Amino acid sequence: MATYILALDQGTTSSRAILFDRNGHPVARAQRELTQHFPQSGWVEHDPLEIWHSQLDTLHQALASVGASPRDIAAIGIANQRETSLVWERATGKPLAPAIVWQDRRTAAHCAQLQAEGHEEQVRRRTGLLLDPYFSATKLAWLLDAIPHGRERAQAGELAAGTIDSWLIWKLSDGARHVTDATNASRTLLLDIDTGQWDPAMLALFDIPLPCLPQVVPSGTRGEPIALATALGHPVPITGVAGDQQAALFGQTCFVPGMAKNTYGTGCFVLMQTGDRRIHSSNRLLTTIASHTQERRYALEGSVFVGGAVVQWLRDGLGMIERAEDVEALAASVPDHGDVHVVPAFAGLGSPHWDPYARGAIVGLSRGSTRAHIARAALESIAFQSAELLQAMQADVGHPLTELRVDGGASANNLLMQFQSDLLGVPVVRPRCTETTALGAAYLAGLSAGYWESTGELAGNWQVDRVFEPAMSRDEAGGRLHTWARAVERSRGWTR
Ligand code: G3P
């Protein structure tokens, strides 16, 4: 009898494989870093073959670490970095260019042109997103322009395009399946999020030929698997797929409308479950598909492009700390931020500003400022950006948040979590298992494979590690947020 669910978590900076048991406990894990390529200012690329090989290696490593084989896997679930786009040749399976990563800004001018032509309103209505280089459509258009005869070949069905989920499923199934799920498809600017189908008006607007796109399939429903992973020697069903942020919402068991989570990874992504109600944001947040199991569920999302990555920058860019976890001690070595603010707009600003031309800024420096103040301000920037998202979200839904569930690497930082709670004025709740992205993919896969029976059973697995209660006065929090907004203003439009 197969004993585990295998989750593949293909993220921006690493590929991971985790085996989960029936209690939702991770029993084995393996991880490989992914090379980041920055060929020009504002460009970010990944090698699709490195993504595939790193994912396959971690899968085998995780199995080997507990003496298991593919026969011991009941089902595979996949969670992946979203929006990152690539094109490959169907006949050979060869990628025709590097994958363009979600952080890449090269299509800013294309987006600005479409905005100037007045397309944003219909884009928002149909896709729930807005015109920003973050999303896949302009990246795919750029790739089809760059590949010789790209559009004709795509139209003729010779090329396959997609996000990382499609690519991994294609490789795992030895080229048998070219599919995606609704959560990933809802990040492309090409999906009508009311019908869950590719939208002909959006395909025309971005000039993307339908024959190159994957089929959109449900994920996490009983019945036929999404694909069979034949590349593992023994065929294992792939029964769950979700974009990593939607997977984290599922892994945090935020099934009831109003529940919200924030994942502190490379970026920060706040998602609030809104059930079968699609909420139109008046505050420049995104409406996205949270899951599509039996029915389609929606979420409101705020996306911050540089969250935990600001700590990597302190480590690798400034050489200020040796290990990421050292930031907490350095930041705590000063009593406060000393009026310093770091705005990590390295890849422009996401929600709610949507400014691809913004760049990073450090403001408020005085002769007394030290590297500890900069470290503290960098850490605080993660909480400030997240607080802006939650303010916008509460304004959109018209009621206050009761708690925020947190996960991702930087959620281990107690100083940051306390400051987050102080700014928000609500409890910040960290679960015992912070591998919620992989767990969400495992849950989706395990529900369809009959490994778990119901979402109620999954919610019962969720356990609290620590609750951070707000300790700052609302006046002080308001003042801090006001000063932060002034710092953000200084970073805006820098490269325009
Ligand atoms: O939308 C981008 C997001 O999916 C990236 O997530 O965890 O790879 O930084 P992560």
Coordinates of C-alpha atoms and ligand atoms in Angstrom, one line a residue:
M1 CA 0.0 0.0 0.0
A2 CA 1.4 3.4 -1.0
T3 CA 2.2 5.4 2.1
Y4 CA 3.1 8.9 1.2
I5 CA 1.9 11.9 -0.8
L6 CA 4.8 13.6 -2.6
A7 CA 4.7 17.4 -2.9
L8 CA 6.9 19.1 -5.5
D9 CA 7.4 22.8 -4.6
Q10 CA 9.1 24.5 -7.5
G11 CA 9.8 28.0 -6.1
T12 CA 11.7 31.1 -7.4
T13 CA 14.9 30.3 -5.6
S14 CA 14.8 26.6 -5.1
S15 CA 13.1 23.3 -6.1
R16 CA 11.9 21.2 -3.2
A17 CA 10.4 17.8 -2.7
I18 CA 8.6 16.8 0.5
L19 CA 6.9 13.5 1.5
F20 CA 3.9 13.9 3.7
D21 CA 2.2 11.2 5.9
R22 CA -1.5 10.9 6.7
N23 CA -1.2 13.4 9.6
G24 CA 0.1 16.1 7.2
H25 CA 3.6 15.7 8.8
P26 CA 6.6 16.2 6.5
V27 CA 8.6 12.9 6.8
A28 CA 11.3 13.6 4.2
R29 CA 12.5 16.6 2.3
A30 CA 15.2 17.6 -0.2
Q31 CA 16.0 21.0 -1.7
R32 CA 18.2 22.4 -4.5
E33 CA 19.0 26.0 -5.1
L34 CA 18.2 27.4 -8.6
T35 CA 20.5 29.7 -10.5
Q36 CA 19.1 33.2 -11.1
H37 CA 20.2 34.9 -14.3
F38 CA 20.1 38.7 -14.6
P39 CA 21.2 39.3 -18.3
Q40 CA 20.1 43.0 -18.2
S41 CA 18.9 45.4 -15.6
G42 CA 15.3 44.5 -14.7
W43 CA 15.5 41.1 -16.4
V44 CA 15.3 37.8 -14.5
E45 CA 15.6 34.4 -16.2
H46 CA 15.6 30.7 -15.2
D47 CA 16.9 27.7 -17.2
P48 CA 13.9 25.4 -17.8
L49 CA 16.1 22.3 -17.9
E50 CA 17.8 23.2 -14.6
I51 CA 14.3 23.6 -13.1
W52 CA 13.4 20.1 -14.4
H53 CA 16.6 18.4 -13.3
S54 CA 16.7 20.0 -9.9
Q55 CA 13.1 19.0 -9.3
L56 CA 13.7 15.4 -10.4
D57 CA 16.9 15.2 -8.2
T58 CA 15.1 16.4 -5.1
L59 CA 12.3 14.0 -5.7
H60 CA 14.7 11.0 -5.8
Q61 CA 16.7 12.4 -2.9
A62 CA 13.6 12.7 -0.7
L63 CA 12.5 9.2 -1.5
A64 CA 16.0 7.8 -0.9
S65 CA 16.3 9.5 2.5
V66 CA 13.5 7.2 3.9
G67 CA 14.3 4.2 1.7
A68 CA 11.2 4.7 -0.4
S69 CA 10.6 4.3 -4.1
P70 CA 7.9 5.7 -6.5
R71 CA 5.8 2.7 -5.6
D72 CA 5.4 4.1 -2.1
I73 CA 3.8 7.3 -3.4
A74 CA 0.0 7.4 -3.5
A75 CA -0.1 10.6 -5.6
I76 CA 1.9 13.7 -6.5
G77 CA 0.9 17.3 -5.9
I78 CA 2.7 20.2 -7.5
A79 CA 3.0 23.8 -6.3
N80 CA 5.0 26.2 -8.4
Q81 CA 6.2 29.8 -8.7
R82 CA 3.5 31.5 -10.7
E83 CA 3.5 33.7 -13.9
T84 CA 7.0 32.6 -14.9
S85 CA 6.6 31.6 -18.5
L86 CA 8.3 29.5 -21.1
V87 CA 7.9 28.1 -24.6
W88 CA 9.1 24.7 -25.9
E89 CA 8.9 22.7 -29.0
R90 CA 6.4 19.9 -28.9
A91 CA 8.3 17.5 -31.3
T92 CA 11.6 17.6 -29.3
G93 CA 10.5 18.8 -25.9
K94 CA 13.3 21.4 -26.1
P95 CA 12.8 24.9 -24.5
L96 CA 13.4 27.5 -27.1
A97 CA 14.5 30.3 -24.7
P98 CA 15.1 30.8 -21.0
A99 CA 12.0 31.1 -18.9
I100 CA 11.1 34.7 -18.1
V101 CA 10.6 34.9 -14.3
W102 CA 7.7 36.7 -12.7
Q103 CA 10.0 39.4 -11.3
D104 CA 11.2 40.3 -14.8
R105 CA 10.3 43.9 -15.9
R106 CA 11.2 43.7 -19.6
T107 CA 7.7 44.1 -20.8
A108 CA 6.9 47.3 -18.9
A109 CA 6.7 49.4 -22.1
H110 CA 4.2 46.9 -23.6
C111 CA 2.0 47.2 -20.6
A112 CA 2.3 51.0 -20.5
Q113 CA 1.2 51.1 -24.2
L114 CA -1.8 48.9 -23.5
Q115 CA -2.7 51.1 -20.6
A116 CA -2.4 54.2 -22.7
E117 CA -4.7 52.6 -25.3
G118 CA -7.3 52.2 -22.5
H119 CA -7.4 48.4 -22.1
E120 CA -7.0 48.2 -18.4
E121 CA -10.6 48.3 -17.4
Q122 CA -11.6 45.3 -19.6
V123 CA -8.5 43.4 -18.5
R124 CA -9.5 43.9 -14.9
R125 CA -13.1 42.8 -15.5
R126 CA -12.2 39.7 -17.4
T127 CA -9.1 38.5 -15.7
G128 CA -9.2 40.1 -12.2
L129 CA -5.6 41.3 -12.8
L130 CA -4.2 44.5 -14.2
L131 CA -1.6 45.5 -16.8
D132 CA 1.8 44.9 -15.2
P133 CA 4.8 43.0 -16.5
Y134 CA 4.4 40.6 -13.5
F135 CA 1.8 38.5 -15.3
S136 CA 2.5 35.9 -18.0
A137 CA 0.8 37.3 -21.2
T138 CA 3.3 40.0 -22.1
K139 CA 6.1 37.6 -21.3
L140 CA 4.7 35.0 -23.7
A141 CA 4.2 37.6 -26.3
W142 CA 7.8 38.7 -25.9
L143 CA 9.0 35.0 -26.3
L144 CA 6.9 34.5 -29.4
D145 CA 8.4 37.6 -30.9
A146 CA 11.9 36.5 -30.0
I147 CA 11.6 32.9 -31.4
P148 CA 12.0 32.8 -35.2
H149 CA 8.5 32.4 -36.8
G150 CA 7.2 32.1 -33.2
R151 CA 3.6 33.1 -33.9
E152 CA 3.2 31.0 -37.0
R153 CA 4.7 28.0 -35.3
A154 CA 2.5 28.5 -32.3
Q155 CA -0.5 28.8 -34.5
A156 CA 0.4 25.6 -36.3
G157 CA 0.6 23.8 -33.0
E158 CA 4.3 23.2 -33.2
L159 CA 5.1 25.1 -29.9
A160 CA 3.8 24.6 -26.4
A161 CA 3.7 27.5 -24.0
G162 CA 2.9 27.6 -20.3
T163 CA 3.8 28.3 -16.8
I164 CA 6.1 26.1 -14.6
D165 CA 3.3 23.6 -13.7
S166 CA 2.7 22.9 -17.4
W167 CA 6.4 22.3 -18.0
L168 CA 6.8 20.0 -15.0
I169 CA 3.7 18.0 -15.9
W170 CA 4.9 17.7 -19.5
K171 CA 8.3 16.4 -18.4
L172 CA 6.9 14.1 -15.7
S173 CA 4.4 12.6 -18.2
D174 CA 7.1 12.2 -20.9
G175 CA 5.3 14.7 -23.1
A176 CA 1.9 13.0 -22.9
R177 CA 0.1 15.9 -21.2
H178 CA 0.1 19.7 -21.8
V179 CA -2.2 21.0 -19.1
T180 CA -2.4 23.7 -16.4
D181 CA -4.8 24.3 -13.5
A182 CA -7.1 27.2 -13.0
T183 CA -5.0 28.9 -10.2
N184 CA -2.0 29.1 -12.4
A185 CA -4.0 30.0 -15.5
S186 CA -5.7 32.8 -13.5
R187 CA -2.2 34.5 -13.3
T188 CA -1.6 34.7 -17.1
L189 CA -4.0 37.6 -18.0
L190 CA -5.4 35.2 -20.6
L191 CA -8.1 33.5 -18.5
D192 CA -11.7 34.6 -18.0
I193 CA -12.0 34.0 -14.3
D194 CA -15.8 33.8 -14.4
T195 CA -15.8 30.9 -16.8
G196 CA -12.4 29.4 -16.1
Q197 CA -11.7 29.2 -19.9
W198 CA -9.1 31.0 -22.0
D199 CA -10.6 34.3 -23.1
P200 CA -10.6 35.0 -26.9
A201 CA -10.6 38.8 -26.3
M202 CA -7.4 38.5 -24.1
L203 CA -5.7 36.1 -26.6
A204 CA -6.4 38.7 -29.3
L205 CA -5.2 41.6 -27.2
F206 CA -1.9 40.0 -26.3
D207 CA -1.6 38.2 -29.7
I208 CA -1.2 34.7 -28.2
P209 CA -2.4 31.8 -30.5
L210 CA -4.7 29.4 -28.7
P211 CA -3.0 26.2 -30.0
C212 CA 0.1 26.8 -28.0
L213 CA -1.7 27.1 -24.7
P214 CA -2.2 24.2 -22.2
Q215 CA -5.7 22.7 -21.5
V216 CA -7.1 24.1 -18.2
V217 CA -8.0 21.1 -15.9
P218 CA -9.6 20.9 -12.4
S219 CA -7.2 20.0 -9.6
G220 CA -8.1 18.2 -6.4
T221 CA -11.2 16.4 -7.7
R222 CA -11.9 12.7 -7.5
G223 CA -11.7 10.9 -10.9
E224 CA -9.1 10.7 -13.6
P225 CA -5.7 12.0 -12.5
I226 CA -4.4 15.2 -14.1
A227 CA -1.5 13.1 -15.6
L228 CA 0.6 10.0 -15.0
A229 CA 4.2 10.7 -14.0
T230 CA 5.7 8.0 -16.2
A231 CA 9.2 9.5 -16.1
L232 CA 9.8 8.0 -12.6
G233 CA 10.0 4.4 -13.9
H234 CA 6.8 3.4 -12.1
P235 CA 3.7 5.5 -13.1
V236 CA 2.5 7.7 -10.3
P237 CA -0.7 9.8 -10.6
I238 CA -0.4 13.6 -10.5
T239 CA -3.7 14.6 -8.8
G240 CA -3.1 18.1 -7.5
V241 CA -1.7 21.2 -9.0
A242 CA -1.8 24.9 -7.8
G243 CA 0.1 28.1 -8.0
D244 CA 2.3 28.2 -4.8
Q245 CA 0.4 31.0 -3.1
Q246 CA -3.0 29.4 -3.7
A247 CA -1.4 26.2 -2.5
A248 CA -0.3 27.9 0.7
L249 CA -3.9 29.2 1.3
F250 CA -5.1 25.6 1.0
G251 CA -2.3 24.3 3.2
Q252 CA -3.2 26.9 5.9
T253 CA -6.7 25.4 5.6
C254 CA -8.2 28.9 5.0
F255 CA -11.4 27.4 3.6
V256 CA -13.9 29.8 5.1
P257 CA -14.5 33.2 3.5
G258 CA -12.6 36.0 5.4
M259 CA -9.7 33.8 6.4
A260 CA -6.3 35.1 5.2
K261 CA -2.7 34.1 5.1
N262 CA 0.6 35.8 4.3
T263 CA 3.6 33.8 3.0
Y264 CA 6.9 35.5 3.7
G265 CA 9.1 34.0 0.9
T266 CA 11.0 35.7 -1.9
G267 CA 8.1 38.1 -2.0
C268 CA 5.1 38.4 0.3
F269 CA 1.7 37.2 -0.9
V270 CA -1.4 37.9 1.2
L271 CA -4.5 35.9 0.0
M272 CA -7.9 36.2 1.5
Q273 CA -10.5 33.4 0.8
T274 CA -13.7 34.9 -0.6
G275 CA -15.5 31.7 -1.4
D276 CA -17.7 31.6 -4.5
R277 CA -17.8 35.4 -4.4
R278 CA -15.5 37.2 -6.8
I279 CA -14.7 40.6 -5.1
H280 CA -13.7 43.4 -7.4
S281 CA -11.0 45.4 -5.6
S282 CA -11.3 49.2 -5.4
N283 CA -7.8 49.4 -4.0
R284 CA -5.7 47.9 -6.8
L285 CA -5.6 44.4 -5.4
L286 CA -6.0 41.3 -7.5
T287 CA -8.9 38.9 -7.8
T288 CA -7.7 35.4 -8.4
I289 CA -8.9 31.8 -8.5
A290 CA -8.1 30.3 -5.1
S291 CA -8.9 26.7 -6.1
H292 CA -11.0 24.8 -8.6
T293 CA -11.9 21.4 -7.1
Q294 CA -15.6 20.7 -7.3
E295 CA -16.4 24.4 -7.6
R296 CA -14.4 27.5 -8.3
R297 CA -13.3 29.5 -5.3
Y298 CA -11.9 33.0 -5.4
A299 CA -9.4 35.0 -3.4
L300 CA -8.3 38.6 -3.1
E301 CA -4.6 38.9 -3.4
G302 CA -1.9 41.5 -2.6
S303 CA 1.5 40.8 -4.0
V304 CA 4.8 42.3 -2.8
F305 CA 7.7 41.5 -5.0
V306 CA 10.6 41.7 -2.5
G307 CA 9.8 40.4 1.0
G308 CA 12.2 37.9 2.5
A309 CA 14.6 38.6 -0.5
V310 CA 15.6 41.9 1.2
V311 CA 17.3 39.7 3.9
Q312 CA 19.2 37.9 1.1
W313 CA 20.2 41.3 -0.2
L314 CA 21.6 42.3 3.2
R315 CA 23.6 39.0 3.1
D316 CA 24.7 38.7 -0.5
G317 CA 24.5 42.3 -1.8
L318 CA 25.8 44.2 1.2
G319 CA 27.7 41.4 3.0
M320 CA 26.1 42.7 6.2
I321 CA 25.3 39.3 7.7
E322 CA 26.7 35.8 7.1
R323 CA 23.5 33.8 7.4
A324 CA 19.9 35.0 6.8
E325 CA 18.9 34.1 10.3
D326 CA 21.5 36.5 11.7
V327 CA 19.3 39.4 10.7
E328 CA 17.1 39.1 13.8
A329 CA 20.0 39.5 16.3
L330 CA 21.5 42.4 14.3
A331 CA 18.1 44.2 14.0
A332 CA 17.4 43.6 17.7
S333 CA 20.8 45.1 18.7
V334 CA 19.3 48.6 18.4
P335 CA 16.2 49.7 20.3
D336 CA 14.4 51.0 17.2
H337 CA 14.8 51.9 13.5
G338 CA 16.4 55.3 14.2
D339 CA 14.2 56.9 11.6
V340 CA 15.8 54.8 8.8
H341 CA 13.4 53.3 6.1
V342 CA 14.4 50.8 3.5
V343 CA 12.1 50.6 0.5
P344 CA 13.1 47.4 -1.3
A345 CA 11.6 48.2 -4.7
F346 CA 14.3 46.3 -6.5
A347 CA 11.9 44.9 -9.0
G348 CA 9.5 47.9 -9.0
L349 CA 6.5 47.9 -6.7
G350 CA 3.6 45.5 -6.7
S351 CA 0.2 45.9 -5.0
P352 CA -1.2 48.4 -4.4
H353 CA 1.2 50.7 -6.2
W354 CA 1.9 48.8 -9.4
D355 CA 4.9 50.9 -10.4
P356 CA 7.4 48.9 -12.6
Y357 CA 9.7 52.0 -12.7
A358 CA 10.2 52.3 -8.9
R359 CA 13.6 51.3 -7.5
G360 CA 15.0 50.7 -4.0
A361 CA 15.7 53.5 -1.6
I362 CA 17.1 54.0 1.8
V363 CA 15.9 57.2 3.4
G364 CA 16.2 58.9 6.8
L365 CA 19.9 58.3 7.3
S366 CA 21.7 60.5 9.8
R367 CA 25.3 60.5 11.1
G368 CA 24.2 58.2 13.9
S369 CA 22.8 55.5 11.5
T370 CA 24.4 52.1 11.7
R371 CA 24.2 48.8 9.8
A372 CA 21.9 47.6 12.6
H373 CA 19.4 50.4 11.8
I374 CA 19.5 49.4 8.1
A375 CA 19.0 45.8 9.0
R376 CA 16.1 46.7 11.2
A377 CA 14.5 49.0 8.6
A378 CA 14.9 46.2 6.0
L379 CA 13.2 43.7 8.2
E380 CA 10.4 46.3 9.0
S381 CA 9.9 46.9 5.3
I382 CA 8.6 43.4 4.9
A383 CA 5.9 44.1 7.6
F384 CA 5.1 47.6 6.2
Q385 CA 4.5 46.3 2.7
S386 CA 2.3 43.4 4.0
A387 CA 0.4 45.9 6.2
E388 CA -0.4 48.0 3.1
L389 CA -1.9 45.0 1.5
L390 CA -4.0 44.1 4.5
Q391 CA -5.3 47.7 4.8
A392 CA -6.4 47.6 1.2
M393 CA -8.0 44.2 1.6
Q394 CA -10.0 45.2 4.7
A395 CA -11.2 48.3 2.8
D396 CA -12.3 46.0 -0.1
V397 CA -14.2 43.5 2.0
G398 CA -15.6 46.1 4.4
H399 CA -14.8 44.3 7.6
P400 CA -11.7 44.0 9.8
L401 CA -9.5 41.0 9.8
T402 CA -9.7 38.8 13.0
E403 CA -6.3 37.1 12.5
L404 CA -3.5 36.6 10.0
R405 CA -2.0 33.1 9.4
V406 CA 1.6 33.3 8.4
D407 CA 4.1 30.9 6.8
G408 CA 7.2 30.9 4.6
G409 CA 10.9 31.2 5.7
A410 CA 10.8 34.7 7.2
S411 CA 7.8 33.8 9.4
A412 CA 10.3 32.1 11.7
N413 CA 11.6 35.6 12.6
N414 CA 9.9 36.6 15.9
L415 CA 10.9 40.2 15.8
L416 CA 9.3 40.6 12.4
M417 CA 6.1 38.7 13.3
Q418 CA 5.7 40.9 16.5
F419 CA 6.1 44.0 14.4
Q420 CA 3.6 42.7 11.9
S421 CA 1.0 42.2 14.6
D422 CA 1.8 45.6 16.0
L423 CA 1.2 47.3 12.7
L424 CA -2.0 45.4 11.9
G425 CA -3.5 45.5 15.3
V426 CA -4.6 41.8 14.9
P427 CA -3.1 38.5 16.2
V428 CA -0.5 37.0 13.8
V429 CA -0.7 33.2 14.0
R430 CA 2.1 30.9 13.1
P431 CA 1.3 27.2 12.6
R432 CA 3.6 24.3 13.6
C433 CA 4.0 23.3 10.0
T434 CA 5.2 26.3 8.0
E435 CA 5.8 24.1 4.9
T436 CA 2.2 25.2 3.9
T437 CA 2.9 25.6 0.2
A438 CA 4.0 22.0 -0.2
L439 CA 1.4 20.9 2.2
G440 CA -1.4 22.6 0.2
A441 CA -0.2 20.8 -3.0
A442 CA -0.1 17.5 -1.0
Y443 CA -3.6 18.1 0.4
L444 CA -5.1 18.8 -3.1
A445 CA -3.4 15.6 -4.5
G446 CA -4.4 13.5 -1.4
L447 CA -8.0 14.6 -1.5
S448 CA -8.4 13.5 -5.1
A449 CA -6.6 10.3 -4.5
G450 CA -8.8 9.4 -1.5
Y451 CA -5.8 9.6 0.8
W452 CA -7.7 12.2 2.8
E453 CA -11.5 12.3 3.0
S454 CA -12.5 15.9 3.4
T455 CA -11.3 19.5 4.0
G456 CA -12.7 19.1 7.5
E457 CA -10.1 16.4 8.2
L458 CA -7.4 18.7 6.9
A459 CA -8.5 21.6 9.0
G460 CA -8.1 19.2 12.0
N461 CA -4.4 18.7 11.2
W462 CA -3.7 22.4 11.5
Q463 CA -1.9 23.3 14.8
V464 CA -0.7 26.6 16.3
D465 CA 3.0 27.1 17.1
R466 CA 2.8 30.7 18.4
V467 CA 0.4 33.7 18.4
F468 CA 1.8 37.2 18.3
E469 CA -0.6 39.7 19.9
P470 CA -0.5 43.4 19.0
A471 CA 1.4 45.5 21.6
M472 CA 1.6 48.9 19.9
S473 CA -0.9 51.7 20.3
R474 CA -3.1 52.3 17.1
D475 CA -1.8 55.9 17.1
E476 CA 1.8 54.9 17.0
A477 CA 1.1 52.2 14.3
G478 CA -0.8 54.8 12.2
G479 CA 2.2 57.2 12.5
R480 CA 4.7 54.6 11.5
L481 CA 2.5 53.6 8.4
H482 CA 2.2 57.3 7.5
T483 CA 6.0 57.7 7.5
W484 CA 6.4 54.5 5.5
A485 CA 4.1 55.9 2.8
R486 CA 6.3 59.0 2.5
A487 CA 9.4 56.8 2.1
V488 CA 7.6 54.8 -0.7
E489 CA 6.8 58.0 -2.5
R490 CA 10.5 58.7 -2.8
S491 CA 11.2 55.4 -4.6
R492 CA 8.4 55.8 -7.2
G493 CA 9.0 56.3 -10.9
W494 CA 12.8 56.3 -10.5
T495 CA 13.6 54.7 -13.9
R496 CA 10.8 56.2 -15.9
Ligands
G3P1 O1 3.7 35.1 -8.0 C1 5.0 34.7 -7.7 C2 5.0 33.7 -6.6 O2 4.3 32.6 -7.0 C3 6.4 33.3 -6.2 O3 6.5 32.6 -5.1 O4 7.5 31.4 -3.2 O5 8.5 31.3 -5.4 O6 8.7 33.4 -4.2 P1 7.9 32.2 -4.4

